[in-house]
mmCIF file with all atom_site columns, C-alpha atoms in Angstrom:
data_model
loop_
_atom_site.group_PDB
_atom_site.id
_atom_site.type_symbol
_atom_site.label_atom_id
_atom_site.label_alt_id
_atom_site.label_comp_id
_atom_site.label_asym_id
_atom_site.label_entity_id
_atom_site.label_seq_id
_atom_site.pdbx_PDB_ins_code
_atom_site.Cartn_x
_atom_site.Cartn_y
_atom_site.Cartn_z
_atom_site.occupancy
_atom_site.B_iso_or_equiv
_atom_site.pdbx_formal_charge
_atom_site.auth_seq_id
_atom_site.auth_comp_id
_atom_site.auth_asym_id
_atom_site.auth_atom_id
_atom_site.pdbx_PDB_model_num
ATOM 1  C CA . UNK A 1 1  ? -35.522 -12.667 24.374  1.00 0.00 ? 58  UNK A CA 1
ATOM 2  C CA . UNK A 1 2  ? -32.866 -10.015 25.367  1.00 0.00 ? 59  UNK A CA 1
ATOM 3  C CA . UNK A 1 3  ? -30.154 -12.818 25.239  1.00 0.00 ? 60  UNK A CA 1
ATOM 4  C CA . UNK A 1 4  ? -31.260 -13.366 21.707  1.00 0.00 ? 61  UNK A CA 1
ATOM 5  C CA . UNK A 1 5  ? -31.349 -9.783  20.530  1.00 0.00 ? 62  UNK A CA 1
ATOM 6  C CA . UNK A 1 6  ? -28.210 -8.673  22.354  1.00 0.00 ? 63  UNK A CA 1
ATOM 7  C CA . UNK A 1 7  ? -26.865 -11.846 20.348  1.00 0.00 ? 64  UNK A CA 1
ATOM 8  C CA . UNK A 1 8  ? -28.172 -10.381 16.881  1.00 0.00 ? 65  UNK A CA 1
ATOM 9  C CA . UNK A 1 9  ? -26.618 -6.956  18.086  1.00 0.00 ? 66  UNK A CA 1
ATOM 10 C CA . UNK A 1 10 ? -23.168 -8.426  18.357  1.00 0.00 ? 67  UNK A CA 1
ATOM 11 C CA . UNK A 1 11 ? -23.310 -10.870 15.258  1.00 0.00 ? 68  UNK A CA 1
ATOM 12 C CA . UNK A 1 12 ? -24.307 -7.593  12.990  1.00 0.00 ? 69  UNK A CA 1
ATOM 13 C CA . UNK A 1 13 ? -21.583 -5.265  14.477  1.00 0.00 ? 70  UNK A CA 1
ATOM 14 C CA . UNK A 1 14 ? -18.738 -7.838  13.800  1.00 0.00 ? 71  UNK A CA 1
ATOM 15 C CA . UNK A 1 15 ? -20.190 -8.427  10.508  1.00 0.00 ? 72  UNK A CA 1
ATOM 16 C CA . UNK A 1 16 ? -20.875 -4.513  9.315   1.00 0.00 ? 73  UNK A CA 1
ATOM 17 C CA . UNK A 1 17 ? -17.105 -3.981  11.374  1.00 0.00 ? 74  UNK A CA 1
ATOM 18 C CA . UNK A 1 18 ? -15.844 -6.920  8.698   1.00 0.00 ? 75  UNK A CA 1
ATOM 19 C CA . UNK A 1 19 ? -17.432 -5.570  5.817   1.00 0.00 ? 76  UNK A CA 1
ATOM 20 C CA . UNK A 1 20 ? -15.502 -3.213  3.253   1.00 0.00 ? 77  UNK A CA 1
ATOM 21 C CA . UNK A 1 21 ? -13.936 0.496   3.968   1.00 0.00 ? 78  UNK A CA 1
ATOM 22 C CA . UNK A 1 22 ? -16.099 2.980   2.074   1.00 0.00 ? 79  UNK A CA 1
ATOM 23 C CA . UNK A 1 23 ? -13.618 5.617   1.989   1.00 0.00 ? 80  UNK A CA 1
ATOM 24 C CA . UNK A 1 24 ? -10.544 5.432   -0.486  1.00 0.00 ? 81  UNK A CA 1
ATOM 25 C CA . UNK A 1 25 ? -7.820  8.050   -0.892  1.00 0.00 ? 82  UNK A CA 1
ATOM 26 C CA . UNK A 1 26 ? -6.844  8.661   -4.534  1.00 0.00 ? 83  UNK A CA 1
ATOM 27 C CA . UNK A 1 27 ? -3.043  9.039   -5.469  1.00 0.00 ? 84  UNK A CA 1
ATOM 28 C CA . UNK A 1 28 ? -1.807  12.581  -4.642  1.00 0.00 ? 85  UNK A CA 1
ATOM 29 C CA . UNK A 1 29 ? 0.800   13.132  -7.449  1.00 0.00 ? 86  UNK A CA 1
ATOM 30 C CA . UNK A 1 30 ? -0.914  14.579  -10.306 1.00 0.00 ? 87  UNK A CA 1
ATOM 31 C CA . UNK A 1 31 ? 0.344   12.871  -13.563 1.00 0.00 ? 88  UNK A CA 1
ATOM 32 C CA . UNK A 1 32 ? -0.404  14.609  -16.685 1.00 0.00 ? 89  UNK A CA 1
ATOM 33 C CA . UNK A 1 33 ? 1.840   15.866  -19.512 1.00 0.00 ? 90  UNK A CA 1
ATOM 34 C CA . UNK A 1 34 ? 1.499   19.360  -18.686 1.00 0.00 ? 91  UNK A CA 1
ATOM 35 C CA . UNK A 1 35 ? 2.474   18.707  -14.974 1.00 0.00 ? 92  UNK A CA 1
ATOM 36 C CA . UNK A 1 36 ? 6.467   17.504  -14.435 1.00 0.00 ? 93  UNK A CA 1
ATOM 37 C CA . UNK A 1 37 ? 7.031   14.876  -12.655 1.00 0.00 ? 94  UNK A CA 1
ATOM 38 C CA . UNK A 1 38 ? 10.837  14.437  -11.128 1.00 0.00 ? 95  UNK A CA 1
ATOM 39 C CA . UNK A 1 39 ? 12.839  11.496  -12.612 1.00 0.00 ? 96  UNK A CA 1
ATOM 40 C CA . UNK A 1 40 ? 13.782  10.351  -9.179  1.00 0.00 ? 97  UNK A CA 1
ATOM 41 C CA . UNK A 1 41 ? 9.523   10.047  -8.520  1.00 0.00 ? 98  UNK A CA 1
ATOM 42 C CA . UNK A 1 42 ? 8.946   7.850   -11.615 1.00 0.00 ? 99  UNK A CA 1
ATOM 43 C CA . UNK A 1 43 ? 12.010  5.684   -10.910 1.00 0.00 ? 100 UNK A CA 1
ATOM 44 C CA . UNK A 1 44 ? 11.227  5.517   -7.281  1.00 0.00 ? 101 UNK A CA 1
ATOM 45 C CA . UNK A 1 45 ? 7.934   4.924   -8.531  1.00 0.00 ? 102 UNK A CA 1
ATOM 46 C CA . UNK A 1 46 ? 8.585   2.039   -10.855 1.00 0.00 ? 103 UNK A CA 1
ATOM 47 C CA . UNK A 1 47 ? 10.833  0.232   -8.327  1.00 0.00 ? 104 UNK A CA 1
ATOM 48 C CA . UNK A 1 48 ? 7.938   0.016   -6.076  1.00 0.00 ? 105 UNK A CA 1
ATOM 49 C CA . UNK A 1 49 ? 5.945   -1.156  -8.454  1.00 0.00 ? 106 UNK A CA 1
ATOM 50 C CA . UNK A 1 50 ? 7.860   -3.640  -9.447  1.00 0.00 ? 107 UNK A CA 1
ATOM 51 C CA . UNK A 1 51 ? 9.333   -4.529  -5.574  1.00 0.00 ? 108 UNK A CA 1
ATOM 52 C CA . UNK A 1 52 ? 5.624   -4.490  -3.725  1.00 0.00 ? 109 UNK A CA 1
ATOM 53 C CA . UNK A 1 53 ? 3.122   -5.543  -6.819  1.00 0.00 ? 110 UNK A CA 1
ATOM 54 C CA . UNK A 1 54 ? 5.423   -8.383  -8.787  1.00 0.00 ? 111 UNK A CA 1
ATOM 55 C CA . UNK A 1 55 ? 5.582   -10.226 -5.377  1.00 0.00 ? 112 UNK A CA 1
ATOM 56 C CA . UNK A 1 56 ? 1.801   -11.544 -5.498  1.00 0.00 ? 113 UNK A CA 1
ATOM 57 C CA . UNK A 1 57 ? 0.861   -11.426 -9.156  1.00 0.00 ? 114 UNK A CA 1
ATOM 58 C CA . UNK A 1 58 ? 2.540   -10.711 -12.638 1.00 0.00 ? 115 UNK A CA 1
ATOM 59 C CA . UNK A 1 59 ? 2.840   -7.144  -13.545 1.00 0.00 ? 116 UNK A CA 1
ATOM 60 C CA . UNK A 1 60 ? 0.835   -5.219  -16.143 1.00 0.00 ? 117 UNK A CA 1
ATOM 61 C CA . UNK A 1 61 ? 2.465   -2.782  -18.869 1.00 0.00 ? 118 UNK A CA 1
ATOM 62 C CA . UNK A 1 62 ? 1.374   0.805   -17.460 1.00 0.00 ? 119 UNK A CA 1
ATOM 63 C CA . UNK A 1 63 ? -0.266  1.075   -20.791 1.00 0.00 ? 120 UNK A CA 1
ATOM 64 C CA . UNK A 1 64 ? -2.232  -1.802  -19.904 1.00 0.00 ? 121 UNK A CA 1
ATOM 65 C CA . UNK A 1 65 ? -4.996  0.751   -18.240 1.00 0.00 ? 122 UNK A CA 1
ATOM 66 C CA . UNK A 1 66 ? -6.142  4.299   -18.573 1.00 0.00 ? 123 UNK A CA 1
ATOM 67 C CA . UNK A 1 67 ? -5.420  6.650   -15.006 1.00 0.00 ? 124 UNK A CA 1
ATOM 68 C CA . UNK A 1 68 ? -9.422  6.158   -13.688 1.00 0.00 ? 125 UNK A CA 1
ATOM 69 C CA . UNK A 1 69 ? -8.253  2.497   -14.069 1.00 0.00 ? 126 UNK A CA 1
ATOM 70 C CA . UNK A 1 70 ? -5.168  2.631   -12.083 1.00 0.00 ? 127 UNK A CA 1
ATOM 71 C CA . UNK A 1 71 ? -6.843  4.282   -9.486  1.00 0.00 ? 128 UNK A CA 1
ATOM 72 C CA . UNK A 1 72 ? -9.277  1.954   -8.847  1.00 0.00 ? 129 UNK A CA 1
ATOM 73 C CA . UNK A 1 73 ? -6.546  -1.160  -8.741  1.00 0.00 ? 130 UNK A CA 1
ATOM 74 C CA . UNK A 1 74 ? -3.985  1.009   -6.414  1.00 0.00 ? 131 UNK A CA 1
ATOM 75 C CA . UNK A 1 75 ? -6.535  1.779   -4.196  1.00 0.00 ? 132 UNK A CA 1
ATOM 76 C CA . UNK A 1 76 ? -8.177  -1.798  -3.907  1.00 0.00 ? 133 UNK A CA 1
ATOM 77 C CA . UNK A 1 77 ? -4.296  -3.114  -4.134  1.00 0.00 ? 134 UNK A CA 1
ATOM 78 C CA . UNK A 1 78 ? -2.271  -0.751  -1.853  1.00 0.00 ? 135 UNK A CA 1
ATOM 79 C CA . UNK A 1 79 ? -3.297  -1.885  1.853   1.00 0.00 ? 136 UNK A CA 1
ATOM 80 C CA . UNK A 1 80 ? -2.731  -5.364  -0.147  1.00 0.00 ? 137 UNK A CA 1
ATOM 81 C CA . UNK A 1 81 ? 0.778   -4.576  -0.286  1.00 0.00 ? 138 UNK A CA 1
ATOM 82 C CA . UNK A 1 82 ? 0.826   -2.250  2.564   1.00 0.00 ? 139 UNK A CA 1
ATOM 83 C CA . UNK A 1 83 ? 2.332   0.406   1.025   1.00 0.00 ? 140 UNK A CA 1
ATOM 84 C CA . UNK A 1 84 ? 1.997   4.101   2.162   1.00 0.00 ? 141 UNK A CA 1
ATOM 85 C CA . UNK A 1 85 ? -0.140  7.260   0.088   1.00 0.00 ? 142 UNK A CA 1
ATOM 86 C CA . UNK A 1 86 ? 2.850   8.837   -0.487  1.00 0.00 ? 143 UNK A CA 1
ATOM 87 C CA . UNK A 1 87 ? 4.286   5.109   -2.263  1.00 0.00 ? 144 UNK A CA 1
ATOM 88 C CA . UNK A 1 88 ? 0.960   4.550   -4.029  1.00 0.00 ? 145 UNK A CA 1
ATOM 89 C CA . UNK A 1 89 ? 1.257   7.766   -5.360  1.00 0.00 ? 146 UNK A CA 1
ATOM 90 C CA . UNK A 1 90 ? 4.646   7.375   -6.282  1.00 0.00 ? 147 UNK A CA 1
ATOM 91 C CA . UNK A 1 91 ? 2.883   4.090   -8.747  1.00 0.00 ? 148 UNK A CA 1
ATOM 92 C CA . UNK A 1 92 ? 0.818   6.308   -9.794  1.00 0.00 ? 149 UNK A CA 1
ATOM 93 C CA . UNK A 1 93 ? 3.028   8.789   -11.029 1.00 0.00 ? 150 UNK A CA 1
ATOM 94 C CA . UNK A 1 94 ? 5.063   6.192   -12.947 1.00 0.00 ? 151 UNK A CA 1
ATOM 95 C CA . UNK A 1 95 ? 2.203   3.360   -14.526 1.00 0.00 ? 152 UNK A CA 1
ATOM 96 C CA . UNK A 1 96 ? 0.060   6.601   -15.420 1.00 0.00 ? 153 UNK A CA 1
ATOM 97 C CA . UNK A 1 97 ? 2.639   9.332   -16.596 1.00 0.00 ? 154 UNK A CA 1
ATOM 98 C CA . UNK A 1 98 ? 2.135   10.278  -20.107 1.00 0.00 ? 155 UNK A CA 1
ATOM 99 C CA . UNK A 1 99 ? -1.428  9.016   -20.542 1.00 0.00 ? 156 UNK A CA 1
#
């Protein structure tokens, strides 16, 4: 009976330990019109994009998607490509500048 349950214990700890991260950080460059982003950060930007993303998958216009959008895929996408938050803000910046 305590083999059993010690048994359970274990199989739901590796399973809850497996399961998905609840906590996501959200791109720290702001990225509005009335905010100015540097040159260098939106070709820097676009280079990783383009470098890190194009690797796996084809690559989306940044107009494909509205900011909430992009936030959603860079967080589900950057441990993907195991880029820093300073690089996935650095997407950010570029796919959502203007919008």
């Amino acid at each position: 009976m305590i083999k059993k349950s010690i048994s359970i214990l274990i199989l739901g700890s590796a399973i809850y330990a497996c399961g998905p991260k609840a906590t996501q950080s959200t791109p720290e460059i702001p990225s509005t019109p009335e905010v100015k982003v540097s040159e260098a950060t939106l070709a820097e930007g676009k280079t990783l994009y383009e470098n890190n993303c194009g690797k796996c998958h084809k690559l989306y216009e940044p107009s494909a998607y509205g900011k909430d959008r992009w936030v959603k895929i860079l967080n589900w996408m950057a441990p993907k490509a195991k880029i820093t938050d300073e690089q996935k803000a650095k997407v950010f910046a570029y796919v959502s500048y203007g919008k």
